[in-house]
Tab-separated table of C-alpha atoms in Angstrom:
chain	number	residue	atom	x	y	z
Q	1	MET	CA	-0.009	0.010	0.042
Q	2	THR	CA	1.279	3.463	-0.863
Q	3	VAL	CA	1.758	5.728	2.150
Q	4	LEU	CA	1.064	9.494	1.559
Q	5	GLN	CA	3.502	11.886	3.071
Q	6	SER	CA	2.179	14.492	5.514
Q	7	PHE	CA	3.446	18.060	5.988
Q	8	GLU	CA	3.246	20.826	8.479
Q	9	LYS	CA	2.000	24.126	7.065
Q	10	ALA	CA	0.624	22.414	4.002
Q	11	VAL	CA	-2.053	24.521	2.290
Q	12	LEU	CA	-2.747	21.765	-0.216
Q	13	ASN	CA	-2.076	18.074	-0.214
Q	14	GLU	CA	-3.594	16.077	-2.944
Q	15	VAL	CA	-3.123	12.970	-5.154
Q	16	CYS	CA	-3.330	13.021	-8.910
Q	17	PRO	CA	-4.402	9.679	-10.372
Q	18	ALA	CA	-2.282	7.850	-12.961
Q	19	GLY	CA	-2.417	9.471	-16.398
Q	20	GLU	CA	-4.522	12.485	-15.446
Q	21	ALA	CA	-4.191	16.275	-15.469
Q	22	TRP	CA	-3.936	18.445	-12.273
Q	23	MET	CA	-3.788	22.242	-11.709
Q	24	CYS	CA	-3.178	24.619	-8.837
Q	25	GLU	CA	-1.854	27.951	-7.845
Q	26	VAL	CA	1.263	28.514	-5.813
Q	27	LYS	CA	2.020	31.973	-4.246
Q	28	LYS	CA	5.545	33.530	-4.280
Q	29	GLY	CA	7.702	32.064	-1.525
Q	30	GLN	CA	5.587	28.877	-1.176
Q	31	TYR	CA	7.034	25.470	-1.772
Q	32	PHE	CA	5.548	23.011	-4.325
Q	33	ARG	CA	6.471	19.339	-3.954
Q	34	ILE	CA	5.887	16.441	-6.296
Q	35	ILE	CA	6.157	13.010	-4.755
Q	36	ASP	CA	6.657	9.964	-7.027
Q	37	LEU	CA	4.672	7.552	-4.852
Q	38	GLU	CA	5.375	4.289	-6.629
Q	39	GLY	CA	8.488	5.133	-8.578
Q	40	ASN	CA	9.542	5.714	-12.227
Q	41	GLN	CA	6.605	8.003	-13.004
Q	42	ALA	CA	7.114	10.899	-15.398
Q	43	VAL	CA	5.503	14.133	-14.414
Q	44	ASP	CA	4.977	16.766	-17.209
Q	45	THR	CA	4.832	20.225	-15.731
Q	46	LEU	CA	4.049	23.639	-16.955
Q	47	PHE	CA	4.732	26.868	-14.852
Q	48	MET	CA	3.100	30.120	-15.705
Q	49	SER	CA	2.972	33.593	-14.057
Q	50	ALA	CA	-0.413	34.076	-12.380
Q	51	ALA	CA	-0.094	37.980	-12.984
Q	52	ASN	CA	0.648	37.465	-16.676
Q	53	PRO	CA	0.127	33.959	-18.038
Q	54	THR	CA	1.991	34.821	-21.359
Q	55	GLU	CA	5.084	34.725	-19.053
Q	56	ARG	CA	5.809	31.056	-18.579
Q	57	TYR	CA	8.634	28.561	-18.056
Q	58	SER	CA	11.265	28.641	-20.771
Q	59	ALA	CA	13.410	25.563	-21.312
Q	60	MET	CA	15.616	27.593	-23.585
Q	61	ASP	CA	16.308	30.383	-21.073
Q	62	THR	CA	16.699	27.976	-18.230
Q	63	LEU	CA	19.217	25.733	-20.068
Q	64	ALA	CA	21.249	28.700	-21.451
Q	65	ILE	CA	21.408	30.591	-18.175
Q	66	ASN	CA	22.241	27.565	-16.087
Q	67	GLN	CA	24.632	26.236	-18.747
Q	68	GLN	CA	23.546	22.654	-18.244
Q	69	ILE	CA	21.029	20.353	-19.862
Q	70	TYR	CA	19.571	18.580	-16.846
Q	71	LEU	CA	17.627	20.041	-13.955
Q	72	GLU	CA	18.651	19.269	-10.369
Q	73	LYS	CA	18.726	20.667	-6.783
Q	74	GLY	CA	19.635	24.318	-7.009
Q	75	THR	CA	18.643	24.856	-10.532
Q	76	LYS	CA	16.959	28.194	-11.111
Q	77	LEU	CA	14.086	28.006	-13.591
Q	78	TYR	CA	13.565	30.965	-15.858
Q	79	SER	CA	10.692	32.356	-17.785
Q	80	ASN	CA	10.497	33.384	-21.416
Q	81	PHE	CA	10.900	36.984	-20.167
Q	82	GLY	CA	14.327	35.956	-18.785
Q	83	ARG	CA	13.192	36.306	-15.182
Q	84	PRO	CA	13.479	33.642	-12.472
Q	85	ILE	CA	10.116	31.871	-12.078
Q	86	ALA	CA	11.101	29.149	-9.540
Q	87	VAL	CA	14.119	27.324	-8.014
Q	88	ILE	CA	14.553	23.651	-7.359
Q	89	HIS	CA	14.810	23.923	-3.621
Q	90	ASP	CA	15.063	20.240	-2.748
Q	91	ASP	CA	15.369	16.956	-4.796
Q	92	ASN	CA	16.278	13.392	-3.871
Q	93	CYS	CA	15.821	12.001	-7.422
Q	94	GLY	CA	18.963	13.398	-8.895
Q	95	ARG	CA	18.052	15.079	-12.266
Q	96	HIS	CA	15.039	15.891	-14.469
Q	97	ASP	CA	14.512	16.382	-18.182
Q	98	THR	CA	13.319	19.483	-19.956
Q	99	ILE	CA	14.264	18.604	-23.541
Q	100	GLY	CA	12.092	15.654	-24.419
Q	101	GLY	CA	8.863	17.652	-24.403
Q	102	ALA	CA	5.308	16.363	-23.763
Q	103	CYS	CA	3.935	13.296	-25.547
Q	104	SER	CA	1.040	13.903	-28.052
Q	105	CYS	CA	-0.935	11.818	-30.392
Q	106	ASP	CA	1.276	12.984	-33.211
Q	107	SER	CA	4.568	12.332	-31.551
Q	108	ASN	CA	3.382	8.923	-30.501
Q	109	THR	CA	2.651	8.165	-34.132
Q	110	VAL	CA	6.156	9.416	-35.233
Q	111	ARG	CA	8.060	7.717	-32.433
Q	112	TYR	CA	6.209	4.407	-32.288
Q	113	ALA	CA	3.482	3.392	-34.745
Q	114	HIS	CA	0.422	4.735	-36.350
Q	115	GLU	CA	-1.783	2.499	-34.192
Q	116	THR	CA	-0.689	4.570	-31.067
Q	117	TYR	CA	-2.433	7.777	-32.426
Q	118	PRO	CA	-5.621	7.273	-30.370
Q	119	MET	CA	-3.749	6.751	-27.114
Q	120	HIS	CA	-3.974	9.240	-24.255
Q	121	SER	CA	-1.231	11.916	-24.083
Q	122	CYS	CA	0.187	14.710	-22.062
Q	123	ARG	CA	-0.806	17.287	-24.582
Q	124	ASN	CA	-4.441	15.985	-24.422
Q	125	ASN	CA	-4.219	16.387	-20.658
Q	126	PHE	CA	-2.936	19.973	-20.948
Q	127	MET	CA	-5.695	20.799	-23.516
Q	128	TYR	CA	-8.466	19.273	-21.389
Q	129	ALA	CA	-7.356	21.145	-18.204
Q	130	LEU	CA	-7.099	24.469	-20.072
Q	131	ALA	CA	-10.658	23.964	-21.398
Q	132	LYS	CA	-12.287	22.670	-18.207
Q	133	HIS	CA	-10.405	23.531	-15.016
Q	134	PRO	CA	-11.734	26.465	-12.823
Q	135	ILE	CA	-8.183	27.966	-12.517
Q	136	ALA	CA	-7.837	28.047	-16.324
Q	137	LYS	CA	-11.216	29.811	-16.587
Q	138	LYS	CA	-10.178	32.304	-13.814
Q	139	HIS	CA	-7.065	33.300	-15.724
Q	140	GLY	CA	-8.518	33.081	-19.224
Q	141	LEU	CA	-6.096	30.278	-20.274
Q	142	ASN	CA	-6.349	28.377	-23.568
Q	143	VAL	CA	-4.146	26.168	-25.744
Q	144	ARG	CA	-1.939	29.126	-26.680
Q	145	HIS	CA	-0.611	29.034	-23.106
Q	146	ILE	CA	0.982	25.601	-23.588
Q	147	GLY	CA	4.746	26.137	-23.734
Q	148	PRO	CA	7.861	24.088	-22.927
Q	149	ASN	CA	7.498	21.759	-19.986
Q	150	ILE	CA	9.651	20.030	-17.457
Q	151	ASN	CA	9.584	16.239	-17.257
Q	152	PHE	CA	10.049	15.689	-13.547
Q	153	PHE	CA	11.689	12.271	-12.715
Q	154	MET	CA	12.068	11.466	-16.462
Q	155	ASN	CA	15.481	10.215	-17.678
Q	156	VAL	CA	16.307	11.422	-21.216
Q	157	PRO	CA	20.047	11.189	-21.622
Q	158	VAL	CA	21.638	12.941	-24.713
Q	159	THR	CA	23.909	10.618	-26.637
Q	160	PRO	CA	27.377	11.548	-27.885
Q	161	ASP	CA	25.955	12.136	-31.351
Q	162	GLY	CA	23.359	14.586	-30.074
Q	163	GLN	CA	20.310	12.237	-30.085
Q	164	LEU	CA	17.785	11.815	-27.279
Q	165	LYS	CA	17.206	8.484	-25.661
Q	166	PHE	CA	14.053	7.851	-23.598
Q	167	ASP	CA	15.541	5.591	-20.919
Q	168	ASP	CA	14.560	3.758	-17.811
Q	169	GLY	CA	13.632	6.142	-15.067
Q	170	ILE	CA	16.048	6.825	-12.135
Q	171	SER	CA	13.352	7.656	-9.613
Q	172	GLY	CA	11.877	5.274	-6.918
Q	173	PRO	CA	8.882	5.003	-4.522
Q	174	GLY	CA	8.795	8.142	-2.344
Q	175	LYS	CA	11.253	10.166	-4.420
Q	176	TYR	CA	10.460	13.856	-4.652
Q	177	VAL	CA	11.321	17.182	-6.052
Q	178	GLU	CA	10.400	20.532	-4.516
Q	179	VAL	CA	10.441	24.008	-6.095
Q	180	ARG	CA	10.163	27.386	-4.481
Q	181	ALA	CA	8.017	29.864	-6.324
Q	182	GLU	CA	9.852	33.096	-7.266
Q	183	MET	CA	6.574	34.709	-8.318
Q	184	ASP	CA	2.881	33.802	-8.138
Q	185	LEU	CA	2.403	30.752	-10.274
Q	186	ILE	CA	-0.037	28.645	-12.100
Q	187	VAL	CA	1.041	24.991	-12.139
Q	188	LEU	CA	-0.423	22.580	-14.795
Q	189	ILE	CA	0.564	18.956	-14.658
Q	190	SER	CA	0.010	15.974	-16.808
Q	191	ASN	CA	0.777	12.841	-14.702
Q	192	CYS	CA	2.086	11.152	-17.896
Q	193	PRO	CA	-0.094	8.347	-19.370
Q	194	GLN	CA	2.823	7.203	-21.688
Q	195	LEU	CA	2.781	3.382	-22.335
Q	196	ASN	CA	5.213	3.199	-25.222
Q	197	ASN	CA	8.550	3.945	-23.582
Q	198	PRO	CA	10.091	3.127	-20.183
Q	199	CYS	CA	9.710	6.579	-18.586
Q	200	ASN	CA	6.759	5.169	-16.521
Q	201	ALA	CA	7.933	1.622	-16.468
Q	202	TYR	CA	5.137	0.965	-18.922
Q	203	ASN	CA	2.721	1.427	-15.918
Q	204	PRO	CA	1.599	4.985	-15.106
Q	205	THR	CA	0.956	5.523	-11.324
Q	206	LYS	CA	-0.369	8.176	-9.064
Q	207	ILE	CA	1.554	11.114	-7.592
Q	208	GLN	CA	1.173	13.277	-4.428
Q	209	LEU	CA	1.237	17.069	-4.747
Q	210	VAL	CA	1.918	19.349	-1.827
Q	211	VAL	CA	1.951	23.131	-1.495
Q	212	ARG	CA	3.265	24.469	1.802
Q	213	GLU	CA	4.375	27.703	3.500
Q	214	ALA	CA	7.989	28.427	4.116
Q	215	GLU	CA	9.290	27.662	7.537
Q	216	GLY	CA	8.659	30.427	10.017
Q	217	VAL	CA	5.613	31.836	8.067
């Protein structure tokens, strides 16, 4: 049985089922933790400014400014306006991907087989949440607000010849990553439903999501 972690000063503590979308708001200075409850689960994540959702996480700016291709503890995440949007405050997984992107019906077809086109995907999750979730309606979000994402817990090594390899995950049950918001954020997650590569061990599982206040607040 999976044991959920409890936290003092938690303002939100929820579980996202396997393969589903999830959305929340995180205030500047709050901590947002994603817990891989059963291990080897990829978590596709978008960060947007709550004040101006056209400002959002930028993989290009983040990689260029940090001068590294993997995200890890201490990595500062930047927006497409070149401003810090969040920082990875704590992490016991090791590293996370921001190059591989989010799976879609089209990419499934290109990477695997035409028969995979109808399979559920992260892009479908993003689009559904943006169309239906109350937070998306509150901020006037739509498909145009889908930008580059982070694949937390996902292992996508870059080969010597510059190719991407979707490899077995390096996470495990109870592993987590926690970011500190550097501005008021909208967080949109697709708890990846991918069944065609080993990022989820071919078995998508649930995750725990916690928003907590800083110590001493």
